[in-house]
PDB file of C-alpha atoms in Angstrom:
ATOM      1  CA  MET A  16     125.759  36.650  -8.053  1.00  0.00           C
ATOM      2  CA  PRO A  17     122.441  35.739  -6.357  1.00  0.00           C
ATOM      3  CA  TYR A  18     122.384  34.488  -2.792  1.00  0.00           C
ATOM      4  CA  ARG A  19     119.612  32.521  -1.118  1.00  0.00           C
ATOM      5  CA  PHE A  20     117.557  34.809   1.124  1.00  0.00           C
ATOM      6  CA  LYS A  21     114.776  34.267   3.637  1.00  0.00           C
ATOM      7  CA  GLN A  22     112.812  36.563   5.896  1.00  0.00           C
ATOM      8  CA  VAL A  23     111.583  34.659   8.922  1.00  0.00           C
ATOM      9  CA  ASP A  24     109.075  35.673  11.582  1.00  0.00           C
ATOM     10  CA  VAL A  25     110.405  34.459  14.941  1.00  0.00           C
ATOM     11  CA  PHE A  26     108.705  33.696  18.264  1.00  0.00           C
ATOM     12  CA  THR A  27     105.236  33.365  16.771  1.00  0.00           C
ATOM     13  CA  GLN A  28     102.945  30.795  15.179  1.00  0.00           C
ATOM     14  CA  HIS A  29     101.148  33.560  13.283  1.00  0.00           C
ATOM     15  CA  ALA A  30     102.942  35.269  10.394  1.00  0.00           C
ATOM     16  CA  LEU A  31     103.556  39.008  10.852  1.00  0.00           C
ATOM     17  CA  LYS A  32     103.035  38.799  14.621  1.00  0.00           C
ATOM     18  CA  GLY A  33     106.600  38.024  15.773  1.00  0.00           C
ATOM     19  CA  ASN A  34     110.022  39.557  15.163  1.00  0.00           C
ATOM     20  CA  PRO A  35     111.215  39.482  11.523  1.00  0.00           C
ATOM     21  CA  LEU A  36     114.739  38.318  10.734  1.00  0.00           C
ATOM     22  CA  ALA A  37     116.552  38.644   7.404  1.00  0.00           C
ATOM     23  CA  VAL A  38     118.800  35.663   6.628  1.00  0.00           C
ATOM     24  CA  VAL A  39     121.377  35.416   3.832  1.00  0.00           C
ATOM     25  CA  LEU A  40     122.616  31.865   3.260  1.00  0.00           C
ATOM     26  CA  GLY A  41     126.016  30.950   1.832  1.00  0.00           C
ATOM     27  CA  ALA A  42     127.460  34.411   2.513  1.00  0.00           C
ATOM     28  CA  ASP A  43     131.050  33.195   2.941  1.00  0.00           C
ATOM     29  CA  ASP A  44     132.477  35.684   0.441  1.00  0.00           C
ATOM     30  CA  TRP A  45     130.683  38.752   1.829  1.00  0.00           C
ATOM     31  CA  THR A  46     132.887  41.393   3.412  1.00  0.00           C
ATOM     32  CA  ASP A  47     132.198  42.956   6.814  1.00  0.00           C
ATOM     33  CA  ALA A  48     131.227  46.181   5.071  1.00  0.00           C
ATOM     34  CA  GLN A  49     128.764  44.413   2.769  1.00  0.00           C
ATOM     35  CA  MET A  50     127.132  42.664   5.716  1.00  0.00           C
ATOM     36  CA  GLN A  51     126.777  45.911   7.633  1.00  0.00           C
ATOM     37  CA  ASP A  52     125.447  47.772   4.593  1.00  0.00           C
ATOM     38  CA  PHE A  53     122.878  45.059   3.936  1.00  0.00           C
ATOM     39  CA  ALA A  54     121.757  44.994   7.585  1.00  0.00           C
ATOM     40  CA  ARG A  55     121.394  48.773   7.496  1.00  0.00           C
ATOM     41  CA  TRP A  56     119.348  48.453   4.293  1.00  0.00           C
ATOM     42  CA  THR A  57     116.958  45.807   5.646  1.00  0.00           C
ATOM     43  CA  ASN A  58     116.495  48.064   8.698  1.00  0.00           C
ATOM     44  CA  LEU A  59     115.352  45.123  10.824  1.00  0.00           C
ATOM     45  CA  SER A  60     116.488  44.692  14.396  1.00  0.00           C
ATOM     46  CA  GLU A  61     118.861  41.952  13.149  1.00  0.00           C
ATOM     47  CA  THR A  62     120.089  40.438   9.887  1.00  0.00           C
ATOM     48  CA  THR A  63     122.137  37.238   9.839  1.00  0.00           C
ATOM     49  CA  PHE A  64     124.631  35.732   7.421  1.00  0.00           C
ATOM     50  CA  LEU A  65     125.111  31.954   7.400  1.00  0.00           C
ATOM     51  CA  LEU A  66     128.601  30.657   6.707  1.00  0.00           C
ATOM     52  CA  ARG A  67     130.557  27.423   6.752  1.00  0.00           C
ATOM     53  CA  PRO A  68     131.651  26.641  10.328  1.00  0.00           C
ATOM     54  CA  THR A  69     135.275  26.895  11.402  1.00  0.00           C
ATOM     55  CA  ASP A  70     134.670  24.776  14.519  1.00  0.00           C
ATOM     56  CA  PRO A  71     134.333  21.049  13.695  1.00  0.00           C
ATOM     57  CA  GLN A  72     131.595  20.657  16.316  1.00  0.00           C
ATOM     58  CA  ALA A  73     129.331  23.253  14.672  1.00  0.00           C
ATOM     59  CA  ASP A  74     126.713  22.659  11.994  1.00  0.00           C
ATOM     60  CA  TYR A  75     126.946  26.226  10.648  1.00  0.00           C
ATOM     61  CA  ARG A  76     128.372  29.623  11.589  1.00  0.00           C
ATOM     62  CA  VAL A  77     126.343  32.803  11.860  1.00  0.00           C
ATOM     63  CA  ARG A  78     127.236  36.485  11.966  1.00  0.00           C
ATOM     64  CA  ILE A  79     124.600  38.791  13.420  1.00  0.00           C
ATOM     65  CA  PHE A  80     124.239  42.457  12.499  1.00  0.00           C
ATOM     66  CA  THR A  81     121.917  45.212  13.672  1.00  0.00           C
ATOM     67  CA  PRO A  82     121.541  48.322  11.475  1.00  0.00           C
ATOM     68  CA  GLY A  83     124.454  49.821  13.407  1.00  0.00           C
ATOM     69  CA  SER A  84     126.823  47.078  14.574  1.00  0.00           C
ATOM     70  CA  GLU A  85     127.667  43.370  14.831  1.00  0.00           C
ATOM     71  CA  LEU A  86     126.490  41.345  17.840  1.00  0.00           C
ATOM     72  CA  PRO A  87     128.287  38.314  19.312  1.00  0.00           C
ATOM     73  CA  PHE A  88     124.954  36.680  20.136  1.00  0.00           C
ATOM     74  CA  ALA A  89     121.234  37.349  19.889  1.00  0.00           C
ATOM     75  CA  GLY A  90     118.265  35.090  20.540  1.00  0.00           C
ATOM     76  CA  HIS A  91     115.734  35.636  17.781  1.00  0.00           C
ATOM     77  CA  PRO A  92     118.520  35.495  15.144  1.00  0.00           C
ATOM     78  CA  THR A  93     119.638  32.180  16.642  1.00  0.00           C
ATOM     79  CA  LEU A  94     116.196  30.583  16.314  1.00  0.00           C
ATOM     80  CA  GLY A  95     115.446  32.195  12.946  1.00  0.00           C
ATOM     81  CA  SER A  96     118.823  31.244  11.470  1.00  0.00           C
ATOM     82  CA  CYS A  97     118.407  27.643  12.609  1.00  0.00           C
ATOM     83  CA  HIS A  98     114.932  27.541  11.042  1.00  0.00           C
ATOM     84  CA  ALA A  99     116.235  28.994   7.759  1.00  0.00           C
ATOM     85  CA  TRP A 100     119.237  26.638   7.666  1.00  0.00           C
ATOM     86  CA  LEU A 101     117.092  23.549   8.238  1.00  0.00           C
ATOM     87  CA  GLU A 102     114.448  24.683   5.741  1.00  0.00           C
ATOM     88  CA  ALA A 103     117.166  25.209   3.120  1.00  0.00           C
ATOM     89  CA  GLY A 104     118.284  21.597   3.499  1.00  0.00           C
ATOM     90  CA  GLY A 105     120.779  21.783   6.357  1.00  0.00           C
ATOM     91  CA  ARG A 106     121.384  18.444   8.055  1.00  0.00           C
ATOM     92  CA  PRO A 107     122.549  18.524  11.674  1.00  0.00           C
ATOM     93  CA  ARG A 108     125.191  16.124  12.909  1.00  0.00           C
ATOM     94  CA  GLY A 109     122.987  15.006  15.805  1.00  0.00           C
ATOM     95  CA  ALA A 110     119.309  14.047  15.621  1.00  0.00           C
ATOM     96  CA  GLY A 111     117.089  16.711  17.151  1.00  0.00           C
ATOM     97  CA  ARG A 112     120.091  18.934  17.925  1.00  0.00           C
ATOM     98  CA  VAL A 113     121.786  21.766  16.043  1.00  0.00           C
ATOM     99  CA  VAL A 114     125.052  23.403  17.066  1.00  0.00           C
ATOM    100  CA  GLN A 115     125.490  27.028  15.997  1.00  0.00           C
ATOM    101  CA  GLN A 116     128.830  28.816  15.958  1.00  0.00           C
ATOM    102  CA  CYS A 117     128.649  32.553  16.669  1.00  0.00           C
ATOM    103  CA  GLY A 118     130.573  35.321  18.402  1.00  0.00           C
ATOM    104  CA  VAL A 119     130.106  33.887  21.902  1.00  0.00           C
ATOM    105  CA  GLY A 120     131.157  30.393  20.803  1.00  0.00           C
ATOM    106  CA  LEU A 121     128.949  27.339  20.337  1.00  0.00           C
ATOM    107  CA  VAL A 122     125.217  27.506  21.058  1.00  0.00           C
ATOM    108  CA  THR A 123     123.182  24.299  21.173  1.00  0.00           C
ATOM    109  CA  LEU A 124     119.598  24.153  19.918  1.00  0.00           C
ATOM    110  CA  ARG A 125     117.192  21.294  20.569  1.00  0.00           C
ATOM    111  CA  GLN A 126     113.882  20.331  19.042  1.00  0.00           C
ATOM    112  CA  ASP A 127     110.989  20.816  21.434  1.00  0.00           C
ATOM    113  CA  GLY A 128     107.824  19.508  19.799  1.00  0.00           C
ATOM    114  CA  GLY A 129     106.936  21.825  16.923  1.00  0.00           C
ATOM    115  CA  ARG A 130     109.489  24.464  17.868  1.00  0.00           C
ATOM    116  CA  TRP A 131     113.209  24.801  18.523  1.00  0.00           C
ATOM    117  CA  ALA A 132     114.909  26.168  21.630  1.00  0.00           C
ATOM    118  CA  PHE A 133     118.441  27.365  22.294  1.00  0.00           C
ATOM    119  CA  ALA A 134     120.455  26.849  25.448  1.00  0.00           C
ATOM    120  CA  ALA A 135     121.002  30.281  26.968  1.00  0.00           C
ATOM    121  CA  PRO A 136     124.714  31.157  26.919  1.00  0.00           C
ATOM    122  CA  PRO A 137     126.505  32.031  30.166  1.00  0.00           C
ATOM    123  CA  MET A 138     125.177  35.223  31.738  1.00  0.00           C
ATOM    124  CA  SER A 139     126.555  37.631  34.299  1.00  0.00           C
ATOM    125  CA  ALA A 140     124.372  39.887  36.460  1.00  0.00           C
ATOM    126  CA  GLN A 141     125.472  43.022  38.287  1.00  0.00           C
ATOM    127  CA  GLU A 142     123.731  45.456  40.578  1.00  0.00           C
ATOM    128  CA  LEU A 143     123.043  48.839  38.995  1.00  0.00           C
ATOM    129  CA  ALA A 144     124.736  51.931  40.332  1.00  0.00           C
ATOM    130  CA  PRO A 145     122.197  54.264  41.986  1.00  0.00           C
ATOM    131  CA  SER A 146     122.894  56.964  39.392  1.00  0.00           C
ATOM    132  CA  VAL A 147     122.200  54.537  36.513  1.00  0.00           C
ATOM    133  CA  LEU A 148     119.022  53.240  38.139  1.00  0.00           C
ATOM    134  CA  SER A 149     117.807  56.793  38.686  1.00  0.00           C
ATOM    135  CA  ALA A 150     118.483  57.664  35.043  1.00  0.00           C
ATOM    136  CA  LEU A 151     116.611  54.544  33.879  1.00  0.00           C
ATOM    137  CA  VAL A 152     113.586  55.283  36.044  1.00  0.00           C
ATOM    138  CA  GLU A 153     113.434  58.833  34.726  1.00  0.00           C
ATOM    139  CA  ALA A 154     113.920  57.824  31.060  1.00  0.00           C
ATOM    140  CA  LEU A 155     111.136  55.239  31.315  1.00  0.00           C
ATOM    141  CA  GLY A 156     108.763  57.636  33.039  1.00  0.00           C
ATOM    142  CA  LEU A 157     108.500  55.441  36.132  1.00  0.00           C
ATOM    143  CA  ARG A 158     108.377  56.092  39.863  1.00  0.00           C
ATOM    144  CA  GLY A 159     111.166  54.587  41.932  1.00  0.00           C
ATOM    145  CA  GLU A 160     108.768  52.495  44.032  1.00  0.00           C
ATOM    146  CA  GLN A 161     107.573  50.654  40.906  1.00  0.00           C
ATOM    147  CA  VAL A 162     110.970  48.923  40.543  1.00  0.00           C
ATOM    148  CA  ARG A 163     111.103  45.611  42.402  1.00  0.00           C
ATOM    149  CA  ALA A 164     114.619  44.679  41.270  1.00  0.00           C
ATOM    150  CA  ALA A 165     117.218  45.817  38.737  1.00  0.00           C
ATOM    151  CA  ARG A 166     120.276  44.236  37.141  1.00  0.00           C
ATOM    152  CA  LEU A 167     122.761  44.719  34.324  1.00  0.00           C
ATOM    153  CA  LEU A 168     122.475  41.389  32.478  1.00  0.00           C
ATOM    154  CA  ASP A 169     125.211  40.365  30.046  1.00  0.00           C
ATOM    155  CA  ASN A 170     125.192  37.314  27.746  1.00  0.00           C
ATOM    156  CA  GLY A 171     126.888  39.033  24.808  1.00  0.00           C
ATOM    157  CA  PRO A 172     124.550  42.015  24.586  1.00  0.00           C
ATOM    158  CA  GLN A 173     124.283  44.008  27.819  1.00  0.00           C
ATOM    159  CA  TRP A 174     120.760  44.746  29.045  1.00  0.00           C
ATOM    160  CA  PHE A 175     119.931  47.279  31.767  1.00  0.00           C
ATOM    161  CA  THR A 176     116.913  45.426  33.102  1.00  0.00           C
ATOM    162  CA  LEU A 177     114.123  46.369  35.514  1.00  0.00           C
ATOM    163  CA  LEU A 178     111.563  44.083  37.154  1.00  0.00           C
ATOM    164  CA  LEU A 179     108.292  45.907  37.804  1.00  0.00           C
ATOM    165  CA  GLY A 180     105.339  44.824  39.906  1.00  0.00           C
ATOM    166  CA  SER A 181     102.962  44.031  37.050  1.00  0.00           C
ATOM    167  CA  ALA A 182     102.602  43.505  33.309  1.00  0.00           C
ATOM    168  CA  GLU A 183     100.187  46.441  33.289  1.00  0.00           C
ATOM    169  CA  GLU A 184     102.961  48.760  34.459  1.00  0.00           C
ATOM    170  CA  VAL A 185     105.291  47.415  31.767  1.00  0.00           C
ATOM    171  CA  LEU A 186     102.732  48.020  29.018  1.00  0.00           C
ATOM    172  CA  ALA A 187     102.041  51.559  30.248  1.00  0.00           C
ATOM    173  CA  ILE A 188     105.645  52.747  29.768  1.00  0.00           C
ATOM    174  CA  GLU A 189     106.126  55.733  27.429  1.00  0.00           C
ATOM    175  CA  PRO A 190     109.924  56.000  27.197  1.00  0.00           C
ATOM    176  CA  ASP A 191     112.165  58.955  26.443  1.00  0.00           C
ATOM    177  CA  LEU A 192     114.169  57.281  23.665  1.00  0.00           C
ATOM    178  CA  THR A 193     116.766  60.034  23.517  1.00  0.00           C
ATOM    179  CA  ALA A 194     117.529  59.525  27.197  1.00  0.00           C
ATOM    180  CA  LEU A 195     117.571  55.723  26.810  1.00  0.00           C
ATOM    181  CA  ALA A 196     120.078  55.985  23.953  1.00  0.00           C
ATOM    182  CA  ARG A 197     122.546  57.520  26.394  1.00  0.00           C
ATOM    183  CA  ILE A 198     122.200  54.505  28.718  1.00  0.00           C
ATOM    184  CA  GLY A 199     122.237  51.438  26.446  1.00  0.00           C
ATOM    185  CA  PHE A 200     119.966  48.489  25.691  1.00  0.00           C
ATOM    186  CA  VAL A 201     117.103  48.506  28.192  1.00  0.00           C
ATOM    187  CA  GLY A 202     114.733  45.687  29.175  1.00  0.00           C
ATOM    188  CA  VAL A 203     111.642  45.782  31.378  1.00  0.00           C
ATOM    189  CA  VAL A 204     109.664  42.804  32.693  1.00  0.00           C
ATOM    190  CA  GLY A 205     106.587  42.388  34.883  1.00  0.00           C
ATOM    191  CA  PRO A 206     104.304  39.490  35.900  1.00  0.00           C
ATOM    192  CA  HIS A 207     100.796  38.887  34.590  1.00  0.00           C
ATOM    193  CA  PRO A 208      98.036  37.874  37.006  1.00  0.00           C
ATOM    194  CA  GLU A 209      97.792  34.141  37.699  1.00  0.00           C
ATOM    195  CA  GLY A 210      95.729  32.086  35.307  1.00  0.00           C
ATOM    196  CA  ARG A 211      96.784  33.895  32.140  1.00  0.00           C
ATOM    197  CA  GLU A 212      98.199  32.206  29.033  1.00  0.00           C
ATOM    198  CA  VAL A 213     101.460  34.056  29.629  1.00  0.00           C
ATOM    199  CA  GLN A 214     103.237  34.641  32.934  1.00  0.00           C
ATOM    200  CA  PHE A 215     105.367  37.707  32.118  1.00  0.00           C
ATOM    201  CA  GLU A 216     105.277  40.746  29.833  1.00  0.00           C
ATOM    202  CA  VAL A 217     108.596  41.931  28.395  1.00  0.00           C
ATOM    203  CA  ARG A 218     109.623  45.066  26.533  1.00  0.00           C
ATOM    204  CA  ALA A 219     113.031  45.854  25.032  1.00  0.00           C
ATOM    205  CA  PHE A 220     114.335  49.251  23.969  1.00  0.00           C
ATOM    206  CA  ALA A 221     117.445  49.231  21.774  1.00  0.00           C
ATOM    207  CA  ALA A 222     117.761  52.969  21.146  1.00  0.00           C
ATOM    208  CA  PRO A 223     121.599  52.996  20.820  1.00  0.00           C
ATOM    209  CA  ASP A 224     121.307  50.850  17.670  1.00  0.00           C
ATOM    210  CA  GLY A 225     118.477  52.849  16.149  1.00  0.00           C
ATOM    211  CA  ILE A 226     115.703  50.402  17.130  1.00  0.00           C
ATOM    212  CA  ALA A 227     113.165  52.226  19.296  1.00  0.00           C
ATOM    213  CA  GLU A 228     111.498  49.048  20.587  1.00  0.00           C
ATOM    214  CA  ASP A 229     112.422  45.502  19.614  1.00  0.00           C
ATOM    215  CA  PRO A 230     109.359  43.313  18.945  1.00  0.00           C
ATOM    216  CA  VAL A 231     110.641  40.088  20.574  1.00  0.00           C
ATOM    217  CA  THR A 232     114.118  39.683  22.047  1.00  0.00           C
ATOM    218  CA  GLY A 233     115.657  36.264  22.661  1.00  0.00           C
ATOM    219  CA  SER A 234     118.882  37.427  24.311  1.00  0.00           C
ATOM    220  CA  LEU A 235     116.992  39.591  26.811  1.00  0.00           C
ATOM    221  CA  ASN A 236     114.491  36.837  27.596  1.00  0.00           C
ATOM    222  CA  ALA A 237     117.349  34.367  28.063  1.00  0.00           C
ATOM    223  CA  SER A 238     119.093  36.621  30.583  1.00  0.00           C
ATOM    224  CA  VAL A 239     115.837  37.529  32.331  1.00  0.00           C
ATOM    225  CA  ALA A 240     114.966  33.838  32.727  1.00  0.00           C
ATOM    226  CA  GLN A 241     118.385  32.981  34.149  1.00  0.00           C
ATOM    227  CA  TRP A 242     118.129  35.875  36.589  1.00  0.00           C
ATOM    228  CA  LEU A 243     114.520  35.413  37.731  1.00  0.00           C
ATOM    229  CA  VAL A 244     114.570  31.607  37.977  1.00  0.00           C
ATOM    230  CA  ALA A 245     117.819  31.615  39.980  1.00  0.00           C
ATOM    231  CA  ALA A 246     116.408  34.289  42.300  1.00  0.00           C
ATOM    232  CA  GLY A 247     113.159  32.374  42.845  1.00  0.00           C
ATOM    233  CA  LEU A 248     111.148  35.128  41.149  1.00  0.00           C
ATOM    234  CA  ALA A 249     109.883  32.974  38.271  1.00  0.00           C
ATOM    235  CA  PRO A 250     108.872  29.316  37.815  1.00  0.00           C
ATOM    236  CA  ARG A 251     111.195  26.975  35.972  1.00  0.00           C
ATOM    237  CA  ARG A 252     108.769  26.781  33.055  1.00  0.00           C
ATOM    238  CA  TYR A 253     106.853  29.798  31.811  1.00  0.00           C
ATOM    239  CA  VAL A 254     105.808  31.735  28.709  1.00  0.00           C
ATOM    240  CA  ALA A 255     106.625  35.426  28.236  1.00  0.00           C
ATOM    241  CA  ALA A 256     104.753  37.797  25.928  1.00  0.00           C
ATOM    242  CA  GLN A 257     106.551  40.545  24.057  1.00  0.00           C
ATOM    243  CA  GLY A 258     105.637  43.005  21.307  1.00  0.00           C
ATOM    244  CA  THR A 259     102.133  43.697  22.601  1.00  0.00           C
ATOM    245  CA  ARG A 260     102.473  47.478  22.353  1.00  0.00           C
ATOM    246  CA  LEU A 261     103.692  47.061  18.750  1.00  0.00           C
ATOM    247  CA  GLY A 262     100.702  44.990  17.658  1.00  0.00           C
ATOM    248  CA  ARG A 263     102.715  41.762  17.759  1.00  0.00           C
ATOM    249  CA  ALA A 264     101.996  38.529  19.617  1.00  0.00           C
ATOM    250  CA  GLY A 265     105.458  37.249  20.474  1.00  0.00           C
ATOM    251  CA  ARG A 266     105.621  34.166  22.720  1.00  0.00           C
ATOM    252  CA  VAL A 267     108.869  33.055  24.331  1.00  0.00           C
ATOM    253  CA  HIS A 268     108.876  29.600  25.960  1.00  0.00           C
ATOM    254  CA  ILE A 269     111.250  29.168  28.902  1.00  0.00           C
ATOM    255  CA  ASP A 270     112.287  25.789  30.305  1.00  0.00           C
ATOM    256  CA  ALA A 271     114.947  25.697  33.028  1.00  0.00           C
ATOM    257  CA  ALA A 272     115.969  22.044  32.943  1.00  0.00           C
ATOM    258  CA  ASP A 273     118.946  19.752  32.424  1.00  0.00           C
ATOM    259  CA  ASP A 274     121.330  22.303  33.959  1.00  0.00           C
ATOM    260  CA  ALA A 275     120.426  24.844  31.282  1.00  0.00           C
ATOM    261  CA  VAL A 276     117.807  27.464  30.530  1.00  0.00           C
ATOM    262  CA  TRP A 277     116.180  26.729  27.174  1.00  0.00           C
ATOM    263  CA  VAL A 278     114.594  29.577  25.238  1.00  0.00           C
ATOM    264  CA  GLY A 279     112.201  28.490  22.522  1.00  0.00           C
ATOM    265  CA  GLY A 280     109.657  29.721  20.042  1.00  0.00           C
ATOM    266  CA  HIS A 281     107.949  29.017  16.745  1.00  0.00           C
ATOM    267  CA  CYS A 282     109.180  30.408  13.397  1.00  0.00           C
ATOM    268  CA  ARG A 283     107.406  31.123  10.120  1.00  0.00           C
ATOM    269  CA  THR A 284     109.087  31.882   6.765  1.00  0.00           C
ATOM    270  CA  CYS A 285     107.383  34.871   5.132  1.00  0.00           C
ATOM    271  CA  ILE A 286     109.780  35.592   2.233  1.00  0.00           C
ATOM    272  CA  ASP A 287     111.880  33.034   0.345  1.00  0.00           C
ATOM    273  CA  GLY A 288     113.981  34.072  -2.637  1.00  0.00           C
ATOM    274  CA  THR A 289     117.333  35.514  -3.648  1.00  0.00           C
ATOM    275  CA  VAL A 290     119.242  38.729  -3.079  1.00  0.00           C
ATOM    276  CA  GLN A 291     121.895  40.297  -5.305  1.00  0.00           C
ATOM    277  CA  PHE A 292     123.721  43.602  -5.503  1.00  0.00           C
TER     278      PHE A 292
END
């Protein structure tokens, strides 16, 4: 039986410059094993499966898989799945709003001009143990004095996250991926000089799930924004760049307003067809 399939480029206005997402629509009869096998086969950072919602408030339900496991939430799959659902004829209950059901519960998306943005789910932040921070610094090839702040950020995925003094330092990182795989998902952020199109540079290393470096990461950017804005280390509105070292041009739009942090970006459909096996 064929299933509707799309491959969407997320967090970019220019095709092939963002983070690709595989989306299978109407996958209600797929088993867990089939979803995991298909996500492993696509070998993208995430593959999503759109299902009928079980919560009456939701417009659709999504399950999110990496090549190695299922995630309760992830940012670029949230935006890309919403884009695919709308493009395939989905009609939200509320004008300009979509409600997604996923592993962390309900996530609201709103239309923001020519792009969509999701409300960042609740996030917890913890100080890093000195031994963990030391291991991170070593695995990333950094010097201890380059780290301005560090937190374990958790909004579903857990990100061991470092704030460096500059975007230049972030882009210069040459990580030891074997060492990072022993730690977990790792994020690094640093500010660009004033006057640039983007205010921060972000990199994400997801070695435990077989992804050396993720091109553009919504969940990490959501947590980073909640952390930095609350700490007074970032403005309430800014744009982050990600994927630069991979030849991508990811742009993540942050807007801390209305008692929420909104994480937005453009999406482009690159492949539209069917899948069967």
